[in-house]
């Protein structure tokens, strides 16, 4: 470790809405079970802004309470829960430059992609995570412990990658993987076996419903008598009372399902649904106009994947994540689909069109690029994804949806944020509303494979690059949604200001010469890192 400095440049969140550029943060020592990663690049995510705004109240900033020897956490110098300053950054690619003598599955020289959600490490309301309660990659060097990145079941949260792709291409895998995960997440179309079920009212057909997937506990109450302690994995309610429906939504646990048995009744008005929990807690709503609850579960799809001949609408398509959803649809090879990509900015839509139109034409896909400030969408879409964290827009998607549609509430609306939804229409027309948060290792491997196979160029979502000096401008751009794509940070470039690719010819012409029609390349990255 003789060539590794004792201090480094780092970005630290030190309190609510308080961020500093520390030019002399100590490089942490490497313990026996630990590795030192030298960060090549790290993307900025909108989730970083949520940590900035919430800080120690963020569920992933809390202390780890299970999943490993809690005393061993004291041995990890990069573990900073609660109100301790922490380095954000959970979209990196890095090189292992030092290992402890008890590290078994990684070696010096390995190039790795970090899956940040360490799901075996539990906080009271979430998981331990790289860039949240463990230091992330918005610094030059970061220590990780093998016990954190290899779960007891053997799952690895450091993924080996070759030297082939650029650092930016690999660093962009994590956001692309969250997109992939929103389509791949397996939905549950039956009661949870071994779960906890609440039955409200006189419901027929429960024995048949639970025959193959039996709950471990069934709590039965009369309609109007909700003095029960949640959470529940499944709630079956026979009735249509709005206040009861809203109360039952609050009793759903993580990944819980509320099945409404209307039995000929009609919900008299809109229902406030916690759309933030649909996204972050994976809660789901289904139901039937008849009397058999099994009919409500039966129309839940296997996942949120595009289907043959889907008429796809992507709301907020010209933003960073919307571009990814659009390009995924255009490269999906699902037969017969059409895509409507919407936004409010002509400038951002023009950028999207420049990226998407050639791909759509080559795939033979009908692509419409629509500014919804001047052109109103017409109902009839069978698959809708919402990139905008506004509950009213997700609710509007229900009105635009055809019978049997899937709505992906992709935008990270904070849990506890409700919106008024036409639950009657959702049930009658069997519209499935899903939301997912984060990604699995399998999603990251899927994206990595698409890169290696030449199906996907993650560079297309890159809008700007920066060193440490430009980080404040970069995070402000993410907060204010003024970026037309992702921003990549190169921590070893201390003085590089925020530089958009569209400005590259003026500011860094030697780098601009290596772009591919304005799109980032490995050669451009090499030129950036080499200097003039």
Coordinates of C-alpha atoms in Angstrom, one line a residue:
X1 CA 0.0 0.0 0.0
X2 CA 3.0 2.3 -0.3
X3 CA 1.6 4.1 -3.3
X4 CA -1.7 4.8 -1.6
X5 CA -2.0 8.2 -0.1
X6 CA -2.9 8.8 3.5
X7 CA -5.6 11.4 2.7
X8 CA -8.0 11.8 -0.2
X9 CA -10.7 14.0 -1.7
X10 CA -14.2 13.0 -0.6
X11 CA -17.8 14.2 -0.6
X12 CA -19.4 13.9 2.8
X13 CA -23.0 14.4 4.0
X14 CA -22.6 15.8 7.5
X15 CA -26.2 16.7 8.3
X16 CA -29.6 17.4 6.8
X17 CA -29.0 19.3 3.5
X18 CA -25.4 19.7 4.5
X19 CA -22.7 18.5 2.2
X20 CA -18.9 19.2 2.2
X21 CA -16.0 18.6 -0.2
X22 CA -13.4 17.2 2.2
X23 CA -10.0 17.6 0.6
X24 CA -8.1 15.7 3.3
X25 CA -10.3 12.8 4.4
X26 CA -8.1 10.0 5.8
X27 CA -7.9 6.8 3.7
X28 CA -9.3 4.1 6.0
X29 CA -7.0 1.3 7.1
X30 CA -7.7 -2.2 5.8
X31 CA -8.5 -4.9 8.3
X32 CA -8.1 -8.6 7.9
X33 CA -11.5 -9.2 6.3
X34 CA -11.5 -6.0 4.3
X35 CA -10.6 -4.6 0.9
X36 CA -9.6 -1.2 -0.3
X37 CA -11.3 -0.1 -3.5
X38 CA -9.9 2.6 -5.7
X39 CA -12.9 4.3 -7.3
X40 CA -12.7 4.8 -11.1
X41 CA -16.1 6.5 -11.4
X42 CA -19.4 6.9 -9.6
X43 CA -22.8 8.1 -10.9
X44 CA -25.0 10.5 -9.0
X45 CA -28.5 9.2 -8.3
X46 CA -31.7 11.0 -7.3
X47 CA -31.6 8.7 -4.3
X48 CA -28.5 10.5 -3.1
X49 CA -30.6 13.7 -2.8
X50 CA -33.1 11.8 -0.6
X51 CA -30.2 10.8 1.7
X52 CA -29.1 14.4 1.7
X53 CA -32.5 15.7 2.7
X54 CA -33.3 13.0 5.3
X55 CA -29.8 12.2 6.6
X56 CA -30.1 10.3 9.9
X57 CA -33.9 9.8 9.4
X58 CA -33.3 7.8 6.2
X59 CA -34.1 4.1 6.8
X60 CA -30.9 3.0 5.2
X61 CA -28.8 5.4 7.4
X62 CA -30.0 3.6 10.6
X63 CA -27.8 1.1 12.5
X64 CA -27.6 -2.5 11.3
X65 CA -29.5 -4.7 13.8
X66 CA -29.1 -8.2 12.3
X67 CA -27.3 -10.2 9.5
X68 CA -23.8 -10.3 10.9
X69 CA -22.0 -10.2 14.2
X70 CA -23.0 -6.8 15.4
X71 CA -19.7 -6.4 17.4
X72 CA -17.8 -6.9 14.2
X73 CA -19.4 -3.7 12.8
X74 CA -17.0 -1.8 15.1
X75 CA -14.1 -3.2 13.1
X76 CA -15.3 -1.6 9.9
X77 CA -14.0 1.9 9.6
X78 CA -16.4 2.8 6.8
X79 CA -19.5 2.0 8.9
X80 CA -21.2 5.4 9.7
X81 CA -24.8 4.9 10.8
X82 CA -27.1 7.5 12.5
X83 CA -25.8 11.1 12.6
X84 CA -22.2 10.2 11.7
X85 CA -20.9 11.9 8.5
X86 CA -21.0 9.6 5.6
X87 CA -19.8 9.5 2.0
X88 CA -22.6 8.9 -0.5
X89 CA -22.4 7.3 -3.9
X90 CA -23.8 3.9 -4.8
X91 CA -23.3 3.7 -8.5
X92 CA -19.5 3.0 -8.8
X93 CA -17.0 0.9 -10.6
X94 CA -13.7 0.4 -8.7
X95 CA -10.5 -1.6 -8.6
X96 CA -9.4 -3.6 -5.6
X97 CA -5.9 -2.3 -4.6
X98 CA -5.4 -4.0 -1.2
X99 CA -6.9 -6.9 0.7
X100 CA -6.7 -8.2 4.2
X101 CA -5.2 -11.6 4.9
X102 CA -8.6 -13.2 5.6
X103 CA -10.3 -12.1 2.4
X104 CA -11.2 -15.3 0.5
X105 CA -13.2 -14.4 -2.7
X106 CA -11.5 -11.3 -4.1
X107 CA -8.0 -10.3 -5.1
X108 CA -5.9 -7.3 -5.7
X109 CA -6.5 -6.1 -9.3
X110 CA -10.1 -7.2 -9.5
X111 CA -12.3 -4.7 -11.2
X112 CA -15.7 -4.7 -9.6
X113 CA -19.2 -3.3 -9.8
X114 CA -20.9 -2.7 -6.4
X115 CA -24.5 -3.8 -5.8
X116 CA -25.2 -1.3 -3.0
X117 CA -28.2 -2.9 -1.3
X118 CA -26.7 -5.4 1.2
X119 CA -30.0 -7.2 1.8
X120 CA -28.7 -9.6 4.5
X121 CA -27.8 -6.7 6.7
X122 CA -31.1 -5.4 8.2
X123 CA -31.8 -2.0 9.7
X124 CA -35.1 -1.5 11.6
X125 CA -37.0 -0.5 8.5
X126 CA -34.7 -1.3 5.5
X127 CA -31.3 -2.8 4.7
X128 CA -27.7 -1.9 5.2
X129 CA -26.4 -0.1 2.1
X130 CA -23.2 1.1 0.5
X131 CA -23.4 4.9 0.3
X132 CA -25.9 5.1 3.1
X133 CA -24.8 3.7 6.5
X134 CA -21.6 2.5 4.9
X135 CA -19.3 4.9 3.1
X136 CA -19.9 5.0 -0.6
X137 CA -17.8 5.8 -3.6
X138 CA -17.8 9.6 -3.9
X139 CA -14.2 9.5 -2.7
X140 CA -11.0 8.2 -4.2
X141 CA -10.7 5.1 -2.0
X142 CA -13.3 3.2 0.1
X143 CA -13.0 0.2 2.4
X144 CA -15.6 -2.6 2.2
X145 CA -15.7 -5.7 4.4
X146 CA -16.1 -9.1 2.8
X147 CA -18.8 -10.0 5.4
X148 CA -20.9 -7.2 4.0
X149 CA -20.4 -8.0 0.3
X150 CA -20.8 -11.7 0.5
X151 CA -24.1 -12.8 2.1
X152 CA -24.3 -16.0 4.3
X153 CA -26.1 -17.7 1.4
X154 CA -23.1 -17.0 -0.9
X155 CA -24.6 -14.1 -2.9
X156 CA -22.0 -11.6 -3.8
X157 CA -22.6 -7.8 -3.9
X158 CA -19.3 -7.2 -5.7
X159 CA -19.6 -8.2 -9.3
X160 CA -16.5 -8.9 -11.3
X161 CA -16.3 -7.0 -14.6
X162 CA -13.7 -7.0 -17.4
X163 CA -11.5 -4.2 -18.5
X164 CA -13.5 -3.9 -21.7
X165 CA -16.2 -1.4 -20.9
X166 CA -15.4 2.2 -19.8
X167 CA -15.8 3.1 -16.2
X168 CA -18.8 5.2 -17.1
X169 CA -20.5 2.3 -18.9
X170 CA -20.1 0.1 -15.8
X171 CA -21.0 2.9 -13.4
X172 CA -24.2 3.4 -15.3
X173 CA -25.2 -0.3 -14.9
X174 CA -26.8 0.3 -11.4
X175 CA -29.5 2.8 -12.6
X176 CA -30.1 0.7 -15.7
X177 CA -30.5 -2.3 -13.4
X178 CA -33.2 -0.5 -11.3
X179 CA -35.1 -0.1 -14.6
X180 CA -34.5 -3.8 -15.5
X181 CA -35.6 -4.8 -12.0
X182 CA -38.9 -2.9 -12.3
X183 CA -39.9 -5.2 -15.2
X184 CA -38.4 -8.4 -13.8
X185 CA -39.7 -8.3 -10.2
X186 CA -41.9 -11.4 -9.6
X187 CA -45.4 -10.4 -8.5
X188 CA -47.4 -12.6 -6.1
X189 CA -50.9 -13.6 -7.5
X190 CA -51.9 -15.7 -4.4
X191 CA -51.8 -15.3 -0.7
X192 CA -48.4 -15.5 1.0
X193 CA -47.8 -19.1 2.2
X194 CA -46.9 -18.9 5.9
X195 CA -47.9 -15.2 6.0
X196 CA -50.4 -13.2 8.1
X197 CA -53.9 -12.6 6.6
X198 CA -56.6 -10.2 7.7
X199 CA -60.2 -11.0 6.6
X200 CA -62.7 -8.1 6.9
X201 CA -66.3 -8.9 6.5
X202 CA -68.1 -12.0 5.4
X203 CA -65.9 -13.4 2.6
X204 CA -66.8 -16.5 0.7
X205 CA -64.3 -18.8 -1.0
X206 CA -61.4 -18.4 1.6
X207 CA -60.8 -22.1 1.9
X208 CA -60.2 -22.4 -1.9
X209 CA -58.2 -19.3 -1.9
X210 CA -55.8 -20.5 0.7
X211 CA -55.7 -24.2 -0.2
X212 CA -52.4 -24.1 -1.9
X213 CA -50.9 -21.1 -0.2
X214 CA -52.0 -21.2 3.4
X215 CA -51.3 -18.3 5.8
X216 CA -49.8 -19.2 9.2
X217 CA -52.4 -16.9 10.8
X218 CA -55.8 -15.6 9.8
X219 CA -57.4 -12.7 11.7
X220 CA -61.1 -12.2 11.1
X221 CA -63.0 -9.1 11.9
X222 CA -66.4 -7.7 11.0
X223 CA -66.6 -4.8 8.6
X224 CA -66.1 -1.5 10.6
X225 CA -64.1 -3.3 13.4
X226 CA -60.5 -2.6 12.5
X227 CA -59.0 -2.6 16.0
X228 CA -56.2 -4.9 14.9
X229 CA -52.4 -4.8 15.0
X230 CA -50.7 -4.9 11.6
X231 CA -48.8 -5.4 9.5
X232 CA -50.5 -8.1 7.3
X233 CA -49.1 -9.9 4.2
X234 CA -52.6 -10.2 2.8
X235 CA -55.9 -8.4 3.5
X236 CA -59.2 -9.5 2.0
X237 CA -62.0 -7.0 2.4
X238 CA -65.6 -7.5 1.3
X239 CA -67.0 -4.1 1.0
X240 CA -66.6 -0.7 -0.6
X241 CA -66.3 1.9 2.2
X242 CA -63.6 4.5 1.3
X243 CA -62.5 5.1 4.9
X244 CA -62.1 1.4 5.5
X245 CA -60.1 0.9 2.3
X246 CA -57.8 3.7 3.3
X247 CA -57.3 2.3 6.8
X248 CA -56.6 -1.2 5.4
X249 CA -54.0 0.2 3.1
X250 CA -52.1 1.4 6.2
X251 CA -52.2 -2.1 7.7
X252 CA -50.3 -3.7 4.7
X253 CA -46.8 -4.9 5.5
X254 CA -43.9 -5.0 3.1
X255 CA -45.0 -6.7 -0.1
X256 CA -48.5 -6.9 1.2
X257 CA -51.6 -7.3 -1.1
X258 CA -55.0 -5.8 -0.5
X259 CA -57.8 -7.8 -2.3
X260 CA -61.1 -6.0 -2.4
X261 CA -64.2 -8.1 -2.9
X262 CA -66.9 -5.7 -4.1
X263 CA -69.6 -8.4 -4.5
X264 CA -71.7 -6.0 -6.7
X265 CA -71.1 -2.9 -4.6
X266 CA -69.4 0.3 -5.9
X267 CA -66.7 2.4 -4.2
X268 CA -68.4 5.8 -4.0
X269 CA -65.4 8.0 -4.7
X270 CA -61.6 8.2 -5.0
X271 CA -59.4 6.3 -2.5
X272 CA -56.3 7.8 -1.0
X273 CA -53.5 5.3 -1.7
X274 CA -50.0 5.6 -0.4
X275 CA -48.2 5.6 -3.8
X276 CA -44.8 6.0 -2.1
X277 CA -45.4 2.6 -0.4
X278 CA -46.3 1.0 -3.7
X279 CA -42.8 2.0 -4.9
X280 CA -40.7 1.5 -1.8
X281 CA -42.7 -1.2 0.1
X282 CA -44.0 -3.1 -2.9
X283 CA -47.6 -3.0 -1.6
X284 CA -50.3 -4.1 -4.2
X285 CA -54.0 -3.6 -4.8
X286 CA -56.3 -6.1 -6.6
X287 CA -59.9 -7.1 -6.4
X288 CA -63.1 -8.4 -8.0
X289 CA -66.5 -7.0 -8.8
X290 CA -67.8 -10.5 -7.9
X291 CA -67.7 -12.5 -4.6
X292 CA -64.7 -14.8 -5.1
X293 CA -61.4 -13.3 -3.8
X294 CA -59.5 -15.7 -6.0
X295 CA -60.7 -13.7 -9.0
X296 CA -58.9 -10.7 -7.6
X297 CA -55.6 -12.4 -7.2
X298 CA -55.9 -14.2 -10.5
X299 CA -55.4 -11.1 -12.7
X300 CA -52.1 -10.0 -11.1
X301 CA -49.4 -10.5 -13.8
X302 CA -46.3 -12.6 -13.3
X303 CA -44.2 -9.4 -13.5
X304 CA -44.2 -5.9 -15.0
X305 CA -42.6 -7.0 -18.3
X306 CA -43.8 -5.6 -21.7
X307 CA -46.2 -7.9 -23.5
X308 CA -46.7 -8.5 -27.2
X309 CA -48.6 -5.6 -28.9
X310 CA -48.4 -3.4 -25.8
X311 CA -49.1 0.3 -26.4
X312 CA -46.5 1.8 -24.2
X313 CA -46.5 5.3 -22.6
X314 CA -43.5 6.6 -20.7
X315 CA -44.4 9.7 -18.7
X316 CA -41.3 11.8 -18.2
X317 CA -39.4 10.0 -20.9
X318 CA -36.8 12.6 -21.6
X319 CA -35.3 12.7 -18.1
X320 CA -32.4 10.4 -17.1
X321 CA -34.5 7.4 -16.0
X322 CA -37.1 8.0 -18.7
X323 CA -34.4 7.7 -21.4
X324 CA -33.5 4.3 -20.0
X325 CA -37.1 3.1 -20.0
X326 CA -37.5 4.3 -23.5
X327 CA -34.4 2.6 -24.8
X328 CA -35.1 -0.6 -22.9
X329 CA -38.5 -0.8 -24.7
X330 CA -37.0 -0.1 -28.1
X331 CA -34.4 -2.8 -27.6
X332 CA -36.7 -5.3 -25.9
X333 CA -37.5 -7.3 -29.1
X334 CA -41.1 -7.7 -27.8
X335 CA -43.2 -8.0 -31.0
X336 CA -45.8 -5.4 -32.0
X337 CA -45.2 -2.8 -29.4
X338 CA -45.5 1.0 -29.9
X339 CA -44.0 3.6 -27.7
X340 CA -45.2 7.1 -26.7
X341 CA -42.4 9.1 -24.9
X342 CA -43.7 12.2 -23.2
X343 CA -42.1 15.2 -21.5
X344 CA -42.7 18.9 -21.0
X345 CA -39.4 20.2 -22.5
X346 CA -38.9 20.5 -26.2
X347 CA -35.1 20.6 -25.7
X348 CA -35.0 17.4 -23.7
X349 CA -37.4 15.7 -26.1
X350 CA -35.2 16.6 -29.0
X351 CA -32.2 15.0 -27.2
X352 CA -34.3 11.9 -26.6
X353 CA -35.4 11.8 -30.2
X354 CA -31.8 12.0 -31.4
X355 CA -31.0 8.9 -29.3
X356 CA -34.2 6.9 -29.7
X357 CA -35.4 7.5 -33.3
X358 CA -32.6 5.5 -35.0
X359 CA -33.1 2.6 -32.6
X360 CA -36.9 2.7 -33.1
X361 CA -36.5 2.8 -36.9
X362 CA -34.1 -0.1 -36.9
X363 CA -36.4 -2.2 -34.7
X364 CA -39.5 -1.2 -36.7
X365 CA -41.2 0.3 -33.7
X366 CA -43.7 3.1 -33.9
X367 CA -42.2 5.8 -31.6
X368 CA -44.1 9.0 -30.8
X369 CA -42.3 11.8 -29.0
X370 CA -44.9 14.0 -27.3
X371 CA -44.8 17.3 -25.4
X372 CA -47.8 16.9 -23.1
X373 CA -47.9 20.7 -22.4
X374 CA -49.2 21.1 -25.9
X375 CA -50.6 17.7 -26.9
X376 CA -53.0 15.7 -24.7
X377 CA -52.6 12.0 -24.4
X378 CA -55.6 9.9 -25.3
X379 CA -56.6 6.8 -23.2
X380 CA -55.9 3.3 -24.3
X381 CA -52.3 2.5 -23.3
X382 CA -51.7 -1.0 -22.1
X383 CA -48.4 -0.4 -20.3
X384 CA -47.5 2.9 -18.6
X385 CA -44.4 4.0 -16.7
X386 CA -44.3 7.2 -14.7
X387 CA -40.9 8.8 -14.1
X388 CA -42.3 11.9 -12.3
X389 CA -42.7 11.8 -8.5
X390 CA -46.1 13.3 -8.5
X391 CA -49.0 11.2 -7.2
X392 CA -51.5 13.0 -9.4
X393 CA -49.6 11.9 -12.5
X394 CA -49.7 8.3 -11.4
X395 CA -53.4 8.6 -10.8
X396 CA -53.8 10.2 -14.2
X397 CA -52.1 7.1 -15.7
X398 CA -55.1 5.0 -14.5
X399 CA -57.4 7.2 -16.6
X400 CA -55.1 6.7 -19.6
X401 CA -54.9 3.0 -19.1
X402 CA -56.8 0.4 -21.2
X403 CA -58.4 -2.7 -19.6
X404 CA -55.7 -5.1 -18.3
X405 CA -53.0 -2.4 -18.3
X406 CA -49.9 -2.4 -16.2
X407 CA -48.8 0.9 -14.5
X408 CA -45.2 1.1 -13.3
X409 CA -45.0 3.8 -10.6
X410 CA -41.2 4.0 -11.1
X411 CA -40.6 7.5 -9.7
X412 CA -39.4 7.4 -6.1
X413 CA -42.3 9.2 -4.3
X414 CA -41.5 9.2 -0.6
X415 CA -43.5 6.6 1.5
X416 CA -46.3 8.4 3.2
X417 CA -47.2 10.4 0.1
X418 CA -50.8 9.7 -0.9
X419 CA -52.8 10.4 -4.0
X420 CA -56.5 10.0 -4.9
X421 CA -57.0 6.9 -7.1
X422 CA -60.0 5.5 -8.9
X423 CA -59.8 2.1 -7.1
X424 CA -63.2 1.2 -8.5
X425 CA -61.9 1.6 -12.0
X426 CA -58.7 -0.2 -11.2
X427 CA -60.7 -3.3 -10.0
X428 CA -63.3 -3.2 -12.7
X429 CA -60.7 -2.8 -15.5
X430 CA -58.1 -5.0 -13.9
X431 CA -55.4 -2.4 -14.0
X432 CA -52.3 -3.5 -12.1
X433 CA -50.2 -0.8 -10.4
X434 CA -46.7 -1.8 -9.4
X435 CA -43.6 -0.1 -8.1
X436 CA -40.1 -1.3 -7.3
X437 CA -37.1 0.1 -5.5
X438 CA -33.5 -0.8 -6.2
X439 CA -32.3 -3.8 -8.1
X440 CA -30.9 -7.3 -7.5
X441 CA -27.6 -8.7 -8.5
X442 CA -29.4 -10.6 -11.2
X443 CA -30.6 -7.4 -12.7
X444 CA -27.1 -5.9 -12.8
X445 CA -25.8 -9.1 -14.4
X446 CA -28.6 -8.8 -17.1
X447 CA -27.5 -5.3 -18.0
X448 CA -23.9 -6.2 -18.0
X449 CA -24.6 -9.0 -20.4
X450 CA -26.5 -6.7 -22.6
X451 CA -23.5 -4.4 -22.7
X452 CA -21.1 -7.2 -23.5
X453 CA -23.5 -8.5 -26.2
X454 CA -23.8 -5.1 -27.9
X455 CA -27.5 -4.9 -27.3
X456 CA -27.3 -1.9 -25.0
X457 CA -25.0 1.1 -24.8
X458 CA -25.4 2.6 -21.3
X459 CA -23.4 5.6 -22.4
X460 CA -26.5 7.1 -24.1
X461 CA -27.8 8.1 -20.7
X462 CA -24.8 10.1 -19.8
X463 CA -25.3 13.9 -19.9
X464 CA -22.3 15.3 -18.0
X465 CA -19.0 14.5 -16.3
X466 CA -17.4 16.1 -13.3
X467 CA -14.6 15.9 -10.8
X468 CA -14.9 16.7 -7.2
X469 CA -14.8 20.5 -7.7
X470 CA -18.1 20.3 -9.7
X471 CA -20.0 18.1 -7.4
X472 CA -22.1 20.8 -5.8
X473 CA -23.3 22.0 -9.2
X474 CA -23.9 18.4 -10.2
X475 CA -26.1 17.5 -7.2
X476 CA -27.9 20.8 -7.6
X477 CA -28.7 19.8 -11.2
X478 CA -30.1 16.5 -10.0
X479 CA -32.2 18.2 -7.3
X480 CA -33.5 20.8 -9.7
X481 CA -34.0 18.2 -12.6
X482 CA -32.1 20.3 -15.0
X483 CA -30.0 17.4 -16.2
X484 CA -31.0 15.7 -19.4
X485 CA -29.3 12.5 -18.3
X486 CA -26.9 10.9 -15.7
X487 CA -23.9 12.7 -14.3
X488 CA -20.6 10.7 -13.8
X489 CA -18.1 11.7 -11.1
X490 CA -14.4 10.9 -11.5
X491 CA -13.1 11.3 -8.0
X492 CA -9.4 11.3 -8.9
X493 CA -10.1 14.5 -11.0
X494 CA -10.1 17.0 -8.2
X495 CA -10.5 20.2 -10.2
X496 CA -12.8 19.3 -13.1
X497 CA -16.0 21.4 -13.0
X498 CA -19.4 20.0 -14.1
X499 CA -19.1 19.7 -17.9
X500 CA -22.0 18.7 -20.0
X501 CA -21.3 16.6 -23.1
X502 CA -23.0 19.3 -25.2
X503 CA -20.4 21.8 -23.9
X504 CA -17.4 19.5 -24.5
X505 CA -16.3 20.9 -27.8
X506 CA -15.9 24.3 -26.3
X507 CA -14.5 23.3 -22.9
X508 CA -12.5 20.1 -23.6
X509 CA -12.1 19.8 -27.4
X510 CA -9.6 16.9 -27.1
X511 CA -12.3 14.9 -25.3
X512 CA -15.1 16.1 -27.6
X513 CA -13.1 14.7 -30.6
X514 CA -13.6 11.2 -29.1
X515 CA -17.4 11.4 -28.7
X516 CA -19.6 9.4 -31.0
X517 CA -22.2 11.8 -32.4
X518 CA -22.3 13.5 -29.0
X519 CA -22.5 10.2 -27.0
X520 CA -19.8 9.3 -24.5
X521 CA -17.2 6.6 -25.4
X522 CA -14.4 4.7 -23.7
X523 CA -12.0 6.7 -25.9
X524 CA -13.5 10.0 -24.6
X525 CA -13.0 8.8 -21.1
X526 CA -9.4 7.9 -21.7
X527 CA -8.8 11.3 -23.2
X528 CA -10.5 13.0 -20.2
X529 CA -8.3 11.0 -17.7
X530 CA -5.1 11.6 -19.7
X531 CA -5.6 15.3 -19.9
X532 CA -4.7 17.5 -22.9

